[in-house]
PDB file of N, CA and C and ligand atoms in Angstrom:
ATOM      1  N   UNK A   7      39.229   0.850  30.425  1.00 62.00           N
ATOM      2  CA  UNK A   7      39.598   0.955  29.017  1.00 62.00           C
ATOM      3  C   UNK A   7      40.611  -0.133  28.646  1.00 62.00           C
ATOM      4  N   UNK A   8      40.391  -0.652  27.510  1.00 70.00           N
ATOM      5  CA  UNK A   8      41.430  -1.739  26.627  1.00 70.00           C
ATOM      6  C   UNK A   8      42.932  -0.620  25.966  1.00 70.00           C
ATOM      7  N   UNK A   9      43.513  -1.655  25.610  1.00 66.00           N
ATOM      8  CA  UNK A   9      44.755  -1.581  25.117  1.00 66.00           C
ATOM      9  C   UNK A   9      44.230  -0.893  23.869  1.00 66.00           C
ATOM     10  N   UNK A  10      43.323  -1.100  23.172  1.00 64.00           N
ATOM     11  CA  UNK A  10      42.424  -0.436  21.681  1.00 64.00           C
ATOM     12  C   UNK A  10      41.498   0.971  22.322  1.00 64.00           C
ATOM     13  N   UNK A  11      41.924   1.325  23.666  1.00 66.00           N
ATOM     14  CA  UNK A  11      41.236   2.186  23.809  1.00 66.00           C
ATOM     15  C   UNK A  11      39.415   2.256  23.839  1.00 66.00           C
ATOM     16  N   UNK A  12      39.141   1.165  24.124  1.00 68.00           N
ATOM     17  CA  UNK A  12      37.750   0.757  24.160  1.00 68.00           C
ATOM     18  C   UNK A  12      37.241  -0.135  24.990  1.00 68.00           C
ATOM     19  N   UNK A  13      35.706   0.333  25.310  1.00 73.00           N
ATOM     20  CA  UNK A  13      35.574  -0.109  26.938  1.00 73.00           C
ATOM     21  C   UNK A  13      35.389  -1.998  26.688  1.00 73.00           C
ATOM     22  N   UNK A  14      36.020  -2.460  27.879  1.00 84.00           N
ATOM     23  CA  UNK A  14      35.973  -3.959  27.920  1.00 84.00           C
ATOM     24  C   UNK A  14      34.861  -4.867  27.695  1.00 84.00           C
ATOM     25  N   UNK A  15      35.027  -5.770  26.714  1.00 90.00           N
ATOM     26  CA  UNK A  15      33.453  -6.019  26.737  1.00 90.00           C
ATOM     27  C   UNK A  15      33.285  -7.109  25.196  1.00 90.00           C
ATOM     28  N   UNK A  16      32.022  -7.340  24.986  1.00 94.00           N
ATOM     29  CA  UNK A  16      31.841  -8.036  23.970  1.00 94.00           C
ATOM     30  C   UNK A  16      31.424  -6.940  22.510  1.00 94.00           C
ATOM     31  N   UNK A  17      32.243  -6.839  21.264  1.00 93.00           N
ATOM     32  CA  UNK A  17      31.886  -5.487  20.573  1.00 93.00           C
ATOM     33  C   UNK A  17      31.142  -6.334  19.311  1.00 93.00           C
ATOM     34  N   UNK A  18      30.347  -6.002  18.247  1.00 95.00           N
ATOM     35  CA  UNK A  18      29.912  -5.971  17.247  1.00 95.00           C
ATOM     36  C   UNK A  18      30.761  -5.676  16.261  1.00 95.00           C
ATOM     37  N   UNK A  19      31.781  -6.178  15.951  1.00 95.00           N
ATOM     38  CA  UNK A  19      32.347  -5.936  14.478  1.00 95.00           C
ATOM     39  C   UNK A  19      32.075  -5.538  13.373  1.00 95.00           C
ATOM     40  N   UNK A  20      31.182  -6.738  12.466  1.00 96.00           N
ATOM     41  CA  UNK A  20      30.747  -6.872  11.325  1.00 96.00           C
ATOM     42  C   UNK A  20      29.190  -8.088  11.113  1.00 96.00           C
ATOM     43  N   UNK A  21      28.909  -7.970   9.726  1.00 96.00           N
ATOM     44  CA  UNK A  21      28.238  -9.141   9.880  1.00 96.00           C
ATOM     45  C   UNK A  21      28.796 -10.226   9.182  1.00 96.00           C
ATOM     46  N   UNK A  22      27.935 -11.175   9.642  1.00 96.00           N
ATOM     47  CA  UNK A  22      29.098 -12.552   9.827  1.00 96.00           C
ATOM     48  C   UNK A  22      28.887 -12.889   8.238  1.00 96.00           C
ATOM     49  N   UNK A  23      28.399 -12.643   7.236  1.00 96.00           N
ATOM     50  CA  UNK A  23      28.391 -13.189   5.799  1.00 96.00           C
ATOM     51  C   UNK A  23      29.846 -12.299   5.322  1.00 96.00           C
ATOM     52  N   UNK A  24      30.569 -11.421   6.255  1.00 95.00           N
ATOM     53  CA  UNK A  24      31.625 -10.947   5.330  1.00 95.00           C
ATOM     54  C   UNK A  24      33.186 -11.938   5.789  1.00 95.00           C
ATOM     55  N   UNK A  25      32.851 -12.674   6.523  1.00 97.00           N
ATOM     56  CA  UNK A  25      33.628 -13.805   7.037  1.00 97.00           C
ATOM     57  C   UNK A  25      34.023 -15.083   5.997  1.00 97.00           C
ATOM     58  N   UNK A  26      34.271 -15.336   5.307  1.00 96.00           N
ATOM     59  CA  UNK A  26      34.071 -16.275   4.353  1.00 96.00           C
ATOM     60  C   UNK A  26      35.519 -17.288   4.717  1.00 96.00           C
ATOM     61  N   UNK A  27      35.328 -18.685   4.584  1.00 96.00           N
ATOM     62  CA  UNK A  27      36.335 -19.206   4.417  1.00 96.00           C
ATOM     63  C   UNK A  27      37.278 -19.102   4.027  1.00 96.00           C
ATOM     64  N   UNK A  28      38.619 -19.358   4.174  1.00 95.00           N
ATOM     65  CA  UNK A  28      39.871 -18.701   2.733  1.00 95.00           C
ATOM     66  C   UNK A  28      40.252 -17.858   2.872  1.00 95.00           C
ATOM     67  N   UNK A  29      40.059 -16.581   3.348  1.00 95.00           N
ATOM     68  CA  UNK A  29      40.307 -15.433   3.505  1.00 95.00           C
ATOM     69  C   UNK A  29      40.185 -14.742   4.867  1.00 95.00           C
ATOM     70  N   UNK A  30      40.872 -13.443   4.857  1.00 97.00           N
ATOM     71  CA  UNK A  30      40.491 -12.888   6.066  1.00 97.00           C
ATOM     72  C   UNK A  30      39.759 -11.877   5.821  1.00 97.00           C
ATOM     73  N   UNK A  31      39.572 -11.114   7.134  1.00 98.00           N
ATOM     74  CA  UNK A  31      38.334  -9.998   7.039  1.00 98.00           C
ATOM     75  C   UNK A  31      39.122  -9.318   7.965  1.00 98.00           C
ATOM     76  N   UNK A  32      39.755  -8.007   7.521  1.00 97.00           N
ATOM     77  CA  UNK A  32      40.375  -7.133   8.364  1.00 97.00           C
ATOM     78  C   UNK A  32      39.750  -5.905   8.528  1.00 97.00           C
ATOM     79  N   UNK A  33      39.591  -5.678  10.268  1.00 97.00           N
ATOM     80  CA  UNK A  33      38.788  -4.538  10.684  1.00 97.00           C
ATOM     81  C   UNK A  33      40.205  -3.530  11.667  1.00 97.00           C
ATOM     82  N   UNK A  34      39.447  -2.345  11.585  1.00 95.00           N
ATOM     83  CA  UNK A  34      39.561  -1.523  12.469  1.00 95.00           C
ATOM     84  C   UNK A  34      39.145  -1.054  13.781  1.00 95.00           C
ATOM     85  N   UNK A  35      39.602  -1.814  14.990  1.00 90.00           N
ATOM     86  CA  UNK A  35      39.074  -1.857  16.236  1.00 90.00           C
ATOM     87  C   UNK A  35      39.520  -1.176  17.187  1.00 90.00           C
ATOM     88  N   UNK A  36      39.036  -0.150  17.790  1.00 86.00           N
ATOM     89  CA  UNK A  36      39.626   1.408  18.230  1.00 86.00           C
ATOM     90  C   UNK A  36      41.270   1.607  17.658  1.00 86.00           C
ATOM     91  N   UNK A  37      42.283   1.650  18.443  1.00 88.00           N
ATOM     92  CA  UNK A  37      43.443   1.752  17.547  1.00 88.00           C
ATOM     93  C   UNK A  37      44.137   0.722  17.313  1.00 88.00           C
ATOM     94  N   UNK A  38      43.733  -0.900  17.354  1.00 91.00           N
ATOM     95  CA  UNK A  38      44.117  -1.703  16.628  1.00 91.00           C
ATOM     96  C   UNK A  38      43.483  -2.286  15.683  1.00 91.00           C
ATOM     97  N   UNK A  39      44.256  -3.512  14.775  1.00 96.00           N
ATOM     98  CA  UNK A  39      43.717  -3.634  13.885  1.00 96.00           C
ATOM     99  C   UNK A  39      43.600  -4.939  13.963  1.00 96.00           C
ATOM    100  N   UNK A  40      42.701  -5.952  13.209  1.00 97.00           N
ATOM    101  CA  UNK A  40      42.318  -7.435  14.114  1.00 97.00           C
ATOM    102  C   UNK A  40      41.594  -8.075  12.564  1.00 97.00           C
ATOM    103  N   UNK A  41      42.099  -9.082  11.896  1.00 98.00           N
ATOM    104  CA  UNK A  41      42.038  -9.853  11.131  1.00 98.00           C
ATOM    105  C   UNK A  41      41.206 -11.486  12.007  1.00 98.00           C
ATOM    106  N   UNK A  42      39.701 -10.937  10.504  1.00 98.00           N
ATOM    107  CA  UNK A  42      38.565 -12.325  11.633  1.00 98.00           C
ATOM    108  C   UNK A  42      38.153 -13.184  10.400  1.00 98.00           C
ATOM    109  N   UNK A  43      38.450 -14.479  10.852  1.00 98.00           N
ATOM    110  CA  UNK A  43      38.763 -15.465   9.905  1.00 98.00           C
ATOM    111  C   UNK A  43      38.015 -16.507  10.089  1.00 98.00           C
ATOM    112  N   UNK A  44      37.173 -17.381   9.003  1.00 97.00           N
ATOM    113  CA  UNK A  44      36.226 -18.426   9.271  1.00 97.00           C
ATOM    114  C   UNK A  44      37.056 -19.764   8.836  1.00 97.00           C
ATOM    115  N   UNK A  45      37.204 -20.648   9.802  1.00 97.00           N
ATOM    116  CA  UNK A  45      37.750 -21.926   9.313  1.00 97.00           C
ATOM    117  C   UNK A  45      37.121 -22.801   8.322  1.00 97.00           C
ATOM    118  N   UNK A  46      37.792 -23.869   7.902  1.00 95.00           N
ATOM    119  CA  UNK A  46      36.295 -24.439   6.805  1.00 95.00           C
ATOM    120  C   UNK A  46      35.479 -24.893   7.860  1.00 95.00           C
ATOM    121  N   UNK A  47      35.213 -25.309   9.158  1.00 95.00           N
ATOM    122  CA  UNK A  47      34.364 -25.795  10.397  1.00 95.00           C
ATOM    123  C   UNK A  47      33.454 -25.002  10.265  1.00 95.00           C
ATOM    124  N   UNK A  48      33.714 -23.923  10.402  1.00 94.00           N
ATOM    125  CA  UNK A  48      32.634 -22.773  10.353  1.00 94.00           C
ATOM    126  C   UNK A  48      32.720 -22.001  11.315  1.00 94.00           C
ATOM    127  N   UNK A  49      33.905 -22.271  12.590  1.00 95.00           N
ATOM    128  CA  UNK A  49      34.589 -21.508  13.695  1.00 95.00           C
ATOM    129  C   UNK A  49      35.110 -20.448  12.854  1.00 95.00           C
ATOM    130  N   UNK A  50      35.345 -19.301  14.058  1.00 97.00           N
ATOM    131  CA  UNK A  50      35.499 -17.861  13.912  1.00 97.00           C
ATOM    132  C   UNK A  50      36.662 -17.462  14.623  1.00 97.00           C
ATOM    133  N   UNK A  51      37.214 -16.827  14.097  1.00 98.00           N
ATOM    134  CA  UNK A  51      38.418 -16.314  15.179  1.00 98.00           C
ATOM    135  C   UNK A  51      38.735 -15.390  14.478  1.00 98.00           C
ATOM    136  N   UNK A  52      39.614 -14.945  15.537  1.00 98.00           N
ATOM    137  CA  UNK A  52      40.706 -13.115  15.520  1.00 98.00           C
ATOM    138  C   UNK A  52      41.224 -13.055  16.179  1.00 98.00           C
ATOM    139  N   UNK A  53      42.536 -12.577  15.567  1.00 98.00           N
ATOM    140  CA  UNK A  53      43.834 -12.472  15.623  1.00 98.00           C
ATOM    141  C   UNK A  53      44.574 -10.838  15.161  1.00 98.00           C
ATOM    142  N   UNK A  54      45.722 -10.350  15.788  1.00 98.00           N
ATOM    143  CA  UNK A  54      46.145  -9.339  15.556  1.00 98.00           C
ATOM    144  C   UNK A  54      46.179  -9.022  14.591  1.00 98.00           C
ATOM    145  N   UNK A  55      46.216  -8.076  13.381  1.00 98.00           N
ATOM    146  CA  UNK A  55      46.273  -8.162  12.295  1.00 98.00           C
ATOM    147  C   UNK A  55      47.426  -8.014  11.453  1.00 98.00           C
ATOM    148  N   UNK A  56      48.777  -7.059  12.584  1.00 98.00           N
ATOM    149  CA  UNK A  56      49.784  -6.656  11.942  1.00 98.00           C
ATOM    150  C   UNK A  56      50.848  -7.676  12.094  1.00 98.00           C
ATOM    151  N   UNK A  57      51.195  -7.605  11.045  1.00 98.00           N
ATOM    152  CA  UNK A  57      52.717  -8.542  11.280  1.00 98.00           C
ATOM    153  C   UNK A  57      53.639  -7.873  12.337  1.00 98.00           C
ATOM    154  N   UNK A  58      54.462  -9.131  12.963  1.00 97.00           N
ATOM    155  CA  UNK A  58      55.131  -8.858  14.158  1.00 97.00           C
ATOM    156  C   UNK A  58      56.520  -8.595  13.525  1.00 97.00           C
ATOM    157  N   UNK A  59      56.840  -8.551  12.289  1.00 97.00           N
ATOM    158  CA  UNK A  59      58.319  -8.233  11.819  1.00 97.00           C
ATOM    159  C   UNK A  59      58.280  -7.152  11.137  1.00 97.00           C
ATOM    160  N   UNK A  60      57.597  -6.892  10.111  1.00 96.00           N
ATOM    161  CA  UNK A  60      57.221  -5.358   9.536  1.00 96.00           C
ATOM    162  C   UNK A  60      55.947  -5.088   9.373  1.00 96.00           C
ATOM    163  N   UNK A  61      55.406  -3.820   9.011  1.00 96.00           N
ATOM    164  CA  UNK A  61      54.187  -3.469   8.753  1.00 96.00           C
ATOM    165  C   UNK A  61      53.309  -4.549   7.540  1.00 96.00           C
ATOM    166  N   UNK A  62      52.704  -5.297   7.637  1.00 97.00           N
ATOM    167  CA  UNK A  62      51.834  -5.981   6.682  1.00 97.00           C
ATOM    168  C   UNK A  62      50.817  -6.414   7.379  1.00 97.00           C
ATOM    169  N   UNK A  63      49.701  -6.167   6.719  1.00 98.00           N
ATOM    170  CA  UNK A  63      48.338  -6.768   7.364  1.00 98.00           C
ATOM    171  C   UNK A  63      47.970  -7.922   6.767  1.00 98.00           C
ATOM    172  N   UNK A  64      48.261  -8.839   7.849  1.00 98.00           N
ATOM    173  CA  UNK A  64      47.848 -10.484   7.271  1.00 98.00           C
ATOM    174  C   UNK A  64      47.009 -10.984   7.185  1.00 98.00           C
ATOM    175  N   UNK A  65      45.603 -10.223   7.039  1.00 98.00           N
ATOM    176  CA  UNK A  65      44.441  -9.977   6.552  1.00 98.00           C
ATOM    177  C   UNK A  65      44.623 -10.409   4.826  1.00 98.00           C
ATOM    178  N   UNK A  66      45.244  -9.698   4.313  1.00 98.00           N
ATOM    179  CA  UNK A  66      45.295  -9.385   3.199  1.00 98.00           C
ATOM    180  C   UNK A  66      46.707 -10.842   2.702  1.00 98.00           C
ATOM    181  N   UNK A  67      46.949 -11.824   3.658  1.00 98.00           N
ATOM    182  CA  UNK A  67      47.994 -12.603   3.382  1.00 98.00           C
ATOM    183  C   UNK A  67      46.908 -14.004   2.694  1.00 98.00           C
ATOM    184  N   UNK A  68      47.819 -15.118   2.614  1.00 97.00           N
ATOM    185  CA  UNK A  68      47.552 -16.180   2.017  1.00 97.00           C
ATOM    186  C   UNK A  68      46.865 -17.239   3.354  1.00 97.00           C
ATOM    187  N   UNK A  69      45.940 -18.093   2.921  1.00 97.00           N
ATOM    188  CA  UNK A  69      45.118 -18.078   4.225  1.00 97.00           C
ATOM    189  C   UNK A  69      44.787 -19.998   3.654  1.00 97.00           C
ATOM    190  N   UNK A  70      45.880 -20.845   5.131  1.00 95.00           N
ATOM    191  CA  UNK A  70      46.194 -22.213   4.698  1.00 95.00           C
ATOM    192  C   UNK A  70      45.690 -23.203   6.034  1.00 95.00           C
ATOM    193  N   UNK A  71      43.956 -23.606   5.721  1.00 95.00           N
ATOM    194  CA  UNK A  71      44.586 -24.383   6.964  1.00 95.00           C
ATOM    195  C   UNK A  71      43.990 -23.148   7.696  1.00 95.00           C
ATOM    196  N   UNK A  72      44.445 -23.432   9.140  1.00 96.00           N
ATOM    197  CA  UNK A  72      44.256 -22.769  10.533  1.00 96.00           C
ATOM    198  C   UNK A  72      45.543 -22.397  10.177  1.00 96.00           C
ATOM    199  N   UNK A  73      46.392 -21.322   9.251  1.00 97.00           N
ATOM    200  CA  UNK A  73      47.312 -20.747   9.129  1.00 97.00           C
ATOM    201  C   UNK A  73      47.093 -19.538   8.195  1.00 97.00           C
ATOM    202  N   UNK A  74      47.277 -18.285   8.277  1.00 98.00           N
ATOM    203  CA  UNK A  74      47.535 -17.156   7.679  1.00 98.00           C
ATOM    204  C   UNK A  74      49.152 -17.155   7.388  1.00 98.00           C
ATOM    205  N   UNK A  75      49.515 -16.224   6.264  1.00 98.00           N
ATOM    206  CA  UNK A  75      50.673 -16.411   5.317  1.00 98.00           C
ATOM    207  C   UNK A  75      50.959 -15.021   5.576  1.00 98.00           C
ATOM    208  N   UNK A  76      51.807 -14.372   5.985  1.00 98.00           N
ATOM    209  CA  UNK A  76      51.675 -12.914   5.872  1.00 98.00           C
ATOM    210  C   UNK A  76      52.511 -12.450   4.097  1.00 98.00           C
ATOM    211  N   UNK A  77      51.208 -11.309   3.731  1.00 97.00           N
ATOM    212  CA  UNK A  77      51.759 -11.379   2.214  1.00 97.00           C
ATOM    213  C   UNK A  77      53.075 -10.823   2.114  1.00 97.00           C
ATOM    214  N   UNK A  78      53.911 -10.153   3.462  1.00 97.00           N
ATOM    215  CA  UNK A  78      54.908  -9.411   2.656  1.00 97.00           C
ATOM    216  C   UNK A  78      56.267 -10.402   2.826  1.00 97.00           C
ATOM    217  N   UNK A  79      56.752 -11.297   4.162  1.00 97.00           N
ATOM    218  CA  UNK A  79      57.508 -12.096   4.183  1.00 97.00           C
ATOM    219  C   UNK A  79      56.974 -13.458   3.737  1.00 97.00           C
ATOM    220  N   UNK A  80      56.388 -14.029   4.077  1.00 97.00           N
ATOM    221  CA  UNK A  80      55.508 -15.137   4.142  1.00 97.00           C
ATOM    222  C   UNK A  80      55.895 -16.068   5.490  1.00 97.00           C
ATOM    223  N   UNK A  81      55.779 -14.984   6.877  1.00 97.00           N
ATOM    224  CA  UNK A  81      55.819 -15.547   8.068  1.00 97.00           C
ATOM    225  C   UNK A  81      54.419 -15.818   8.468  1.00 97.00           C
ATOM    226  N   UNK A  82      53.922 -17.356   9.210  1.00 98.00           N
ATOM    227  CA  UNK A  82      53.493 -18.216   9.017  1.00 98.00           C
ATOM    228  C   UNK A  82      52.176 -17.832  11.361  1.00 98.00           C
ATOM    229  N   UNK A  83      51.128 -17.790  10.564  1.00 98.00           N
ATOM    230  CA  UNK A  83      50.659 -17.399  12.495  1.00 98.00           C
ATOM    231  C   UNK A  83      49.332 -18.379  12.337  1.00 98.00           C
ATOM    232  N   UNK A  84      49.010 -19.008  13.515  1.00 98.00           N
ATOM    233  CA  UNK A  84      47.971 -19.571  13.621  1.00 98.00           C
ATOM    234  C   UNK A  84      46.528 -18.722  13.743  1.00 98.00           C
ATOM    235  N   UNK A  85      45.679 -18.743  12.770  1.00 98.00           N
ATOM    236  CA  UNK A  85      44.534 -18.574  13.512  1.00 98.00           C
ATOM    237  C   UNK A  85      43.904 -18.561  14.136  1.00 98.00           C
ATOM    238  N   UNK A  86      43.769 -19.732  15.125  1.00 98.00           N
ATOM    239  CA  UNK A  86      43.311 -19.792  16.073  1.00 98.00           C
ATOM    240  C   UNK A  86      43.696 -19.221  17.441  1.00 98.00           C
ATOM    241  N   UNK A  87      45.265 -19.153  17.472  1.00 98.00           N
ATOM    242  CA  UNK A  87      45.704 -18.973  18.593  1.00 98.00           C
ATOM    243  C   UNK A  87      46.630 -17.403  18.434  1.00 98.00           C
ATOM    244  N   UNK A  88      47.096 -17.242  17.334  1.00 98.00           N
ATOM    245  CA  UNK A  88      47.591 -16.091  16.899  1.00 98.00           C
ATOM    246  C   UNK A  88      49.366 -16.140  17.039  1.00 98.00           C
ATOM    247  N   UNK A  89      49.504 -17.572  17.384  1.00 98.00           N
ATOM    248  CA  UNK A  89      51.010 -18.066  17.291  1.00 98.00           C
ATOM    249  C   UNK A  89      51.797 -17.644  16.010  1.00 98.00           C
ATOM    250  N   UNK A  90      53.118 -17.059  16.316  1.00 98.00           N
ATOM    251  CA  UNK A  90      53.773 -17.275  14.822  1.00 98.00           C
ATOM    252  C   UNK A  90      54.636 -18.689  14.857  1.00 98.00           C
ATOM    253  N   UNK A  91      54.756 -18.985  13.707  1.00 95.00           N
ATOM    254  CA  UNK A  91      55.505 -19.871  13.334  1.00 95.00           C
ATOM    255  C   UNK A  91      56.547 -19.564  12.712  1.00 95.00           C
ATOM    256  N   UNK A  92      56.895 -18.181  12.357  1.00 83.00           N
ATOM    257  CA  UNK A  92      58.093 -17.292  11.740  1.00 83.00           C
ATOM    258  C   UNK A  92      58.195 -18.586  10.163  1.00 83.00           C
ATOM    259  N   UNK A  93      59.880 -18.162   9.828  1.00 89.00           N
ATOM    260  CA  UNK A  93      60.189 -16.888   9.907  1.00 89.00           C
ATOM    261  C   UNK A  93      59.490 -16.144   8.710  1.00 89.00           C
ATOM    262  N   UNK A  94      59.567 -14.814   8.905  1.00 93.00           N
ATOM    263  CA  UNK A  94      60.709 -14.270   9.320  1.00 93.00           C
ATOM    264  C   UNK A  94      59.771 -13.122  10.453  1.00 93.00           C
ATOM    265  N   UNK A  95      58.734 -13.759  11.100  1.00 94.00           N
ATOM    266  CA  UNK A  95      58.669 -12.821  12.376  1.00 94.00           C
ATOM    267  C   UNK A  95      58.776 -13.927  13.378  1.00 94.00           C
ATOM    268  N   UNK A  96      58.701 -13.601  14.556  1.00 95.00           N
ATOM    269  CA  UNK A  96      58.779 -14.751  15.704  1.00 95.00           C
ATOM    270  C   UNK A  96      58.163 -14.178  17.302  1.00 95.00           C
ATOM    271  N   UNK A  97      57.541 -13.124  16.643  1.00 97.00           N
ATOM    272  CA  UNK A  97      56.290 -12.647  18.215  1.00 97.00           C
ATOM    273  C   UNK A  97      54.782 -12.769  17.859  1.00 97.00           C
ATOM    274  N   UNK A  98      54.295 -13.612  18.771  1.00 98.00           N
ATOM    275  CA  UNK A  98      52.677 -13.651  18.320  1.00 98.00           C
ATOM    276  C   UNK A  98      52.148 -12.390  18.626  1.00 98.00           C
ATOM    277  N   UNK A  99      50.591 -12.594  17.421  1.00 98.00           N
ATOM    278  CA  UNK A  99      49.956 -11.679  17.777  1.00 98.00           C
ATOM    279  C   UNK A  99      48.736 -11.749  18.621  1.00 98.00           C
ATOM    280  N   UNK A 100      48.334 -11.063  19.153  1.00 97.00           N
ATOM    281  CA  UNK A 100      47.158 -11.240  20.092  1.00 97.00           C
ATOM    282  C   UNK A 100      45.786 -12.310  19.519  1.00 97.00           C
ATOM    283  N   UNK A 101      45.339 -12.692  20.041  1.00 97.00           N
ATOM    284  CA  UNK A 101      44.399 -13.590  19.958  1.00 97.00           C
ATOM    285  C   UNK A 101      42.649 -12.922  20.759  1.00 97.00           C
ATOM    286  N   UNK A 102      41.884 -12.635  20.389  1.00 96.00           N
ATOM    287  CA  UNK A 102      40.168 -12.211  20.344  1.00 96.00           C
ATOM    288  C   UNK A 102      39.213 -13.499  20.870  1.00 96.00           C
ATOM    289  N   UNK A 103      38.731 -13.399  21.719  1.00 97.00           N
ATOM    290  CA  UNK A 103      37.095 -14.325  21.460  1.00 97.00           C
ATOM    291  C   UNK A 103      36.376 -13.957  20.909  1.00 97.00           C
ATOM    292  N   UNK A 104      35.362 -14.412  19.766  1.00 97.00           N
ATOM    293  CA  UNK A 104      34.841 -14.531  19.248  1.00 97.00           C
ATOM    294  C   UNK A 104      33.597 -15.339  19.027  1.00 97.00           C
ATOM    295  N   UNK A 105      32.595 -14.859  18.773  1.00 96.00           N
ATOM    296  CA  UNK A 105      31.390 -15.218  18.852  1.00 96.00           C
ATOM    297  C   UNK A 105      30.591 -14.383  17.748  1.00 96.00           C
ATOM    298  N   UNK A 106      29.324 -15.030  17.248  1.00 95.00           N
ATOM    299  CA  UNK A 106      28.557 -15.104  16.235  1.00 95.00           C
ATOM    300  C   UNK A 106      27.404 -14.947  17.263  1.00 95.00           C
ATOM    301  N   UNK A 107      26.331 -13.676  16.718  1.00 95.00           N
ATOM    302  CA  UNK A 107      24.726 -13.489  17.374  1.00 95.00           C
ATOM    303  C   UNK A 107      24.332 -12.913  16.658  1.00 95.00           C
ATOM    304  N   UNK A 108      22.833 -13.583  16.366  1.00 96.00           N
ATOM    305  CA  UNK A 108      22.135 -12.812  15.055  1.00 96.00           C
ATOM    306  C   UNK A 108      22.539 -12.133  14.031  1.00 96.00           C
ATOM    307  N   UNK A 109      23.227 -12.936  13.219  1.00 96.00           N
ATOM    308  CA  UNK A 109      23.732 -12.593  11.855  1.00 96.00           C
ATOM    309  C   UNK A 109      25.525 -11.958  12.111  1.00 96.00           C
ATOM    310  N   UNK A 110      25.365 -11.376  13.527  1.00 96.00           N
ATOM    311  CA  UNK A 110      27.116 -10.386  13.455  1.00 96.00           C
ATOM    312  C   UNK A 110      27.996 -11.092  14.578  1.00 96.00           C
ATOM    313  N   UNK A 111      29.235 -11.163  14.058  1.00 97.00           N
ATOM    314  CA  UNK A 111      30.500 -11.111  14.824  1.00 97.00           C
ATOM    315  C   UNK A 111      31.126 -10.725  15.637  1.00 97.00           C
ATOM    316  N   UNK A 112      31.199 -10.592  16.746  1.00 96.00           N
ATOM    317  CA  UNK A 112      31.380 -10.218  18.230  1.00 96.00           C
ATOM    318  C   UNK A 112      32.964 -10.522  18.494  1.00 96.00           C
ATOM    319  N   UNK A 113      33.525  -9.308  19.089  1.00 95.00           N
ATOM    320  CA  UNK A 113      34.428  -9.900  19.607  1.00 95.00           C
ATOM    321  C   UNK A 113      35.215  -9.321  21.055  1.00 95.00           C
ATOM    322  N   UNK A 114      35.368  -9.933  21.993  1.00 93.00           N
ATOM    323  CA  UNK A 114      36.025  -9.511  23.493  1.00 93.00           C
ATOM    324  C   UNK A 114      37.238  -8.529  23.332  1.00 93.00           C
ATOM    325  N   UNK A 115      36.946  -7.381  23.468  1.00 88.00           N
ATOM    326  CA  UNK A 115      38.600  -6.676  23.926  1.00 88.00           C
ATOM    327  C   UNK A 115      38.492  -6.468  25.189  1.00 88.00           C
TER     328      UNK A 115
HETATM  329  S1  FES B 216      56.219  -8.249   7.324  1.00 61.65           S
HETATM  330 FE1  FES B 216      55.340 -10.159   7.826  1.00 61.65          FE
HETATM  331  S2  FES B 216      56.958 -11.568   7.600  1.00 61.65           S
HETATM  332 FE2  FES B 216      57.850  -9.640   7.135  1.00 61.65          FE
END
């Protein structure tokens, strides 16, 4: 079993048309929560979803670049890697592989 309480492995998320550039796509993945984001490249990634300083889902933040904005401070995390760049948080959040098969979004817990 994962840290999300779910067996290890490659999971089915969503399908990949709800991925859109610009924005994030925040899911519910056993008991965490994981924000999956399309670069303008057309790469995929996911990243923790909660902010590492208070409760905000940076899903729902400003989305710059291979950078998410978290909406409630405007502390600064890479997409790709799930780095913060603070402030005002300064612990990354977890980072997902990710992969695209027949139309849906996959991702390793
Ligand atoms: S809750 Fe994200 S920076 Fe404060």
């Amino acid at each position: 079993m994962t840290e999300q309480g779910l067996q290890s492995g490659w999971v089915v998320v969503c399908d990949s048309a709800k991925v859109t550039p610009g924005e994030g796509f925040g899911i519910a993945l056993g008991d965490a929560r994981v924000g999956i984001y399309r670069l303008d490249d057309g790469s995929l990634h996911a990243i923790g979803d909660i902010c590492t300083h208070e409760f905000a889902l940076l899903s729902d933040g400003f989305v710059d670049g291979d950078q998410v904005e978290c909406p409630l401070h405007a502390a600064l995390f890479d997409i790709r890697t799930g780095k913060c760049h603070g402030p005002m948080a300064f612990v990354d959040v977890p980072a997902y592989p990710t992969r695209e098969q027949d139309g849906k979004v996959l991702i390793f817990v």
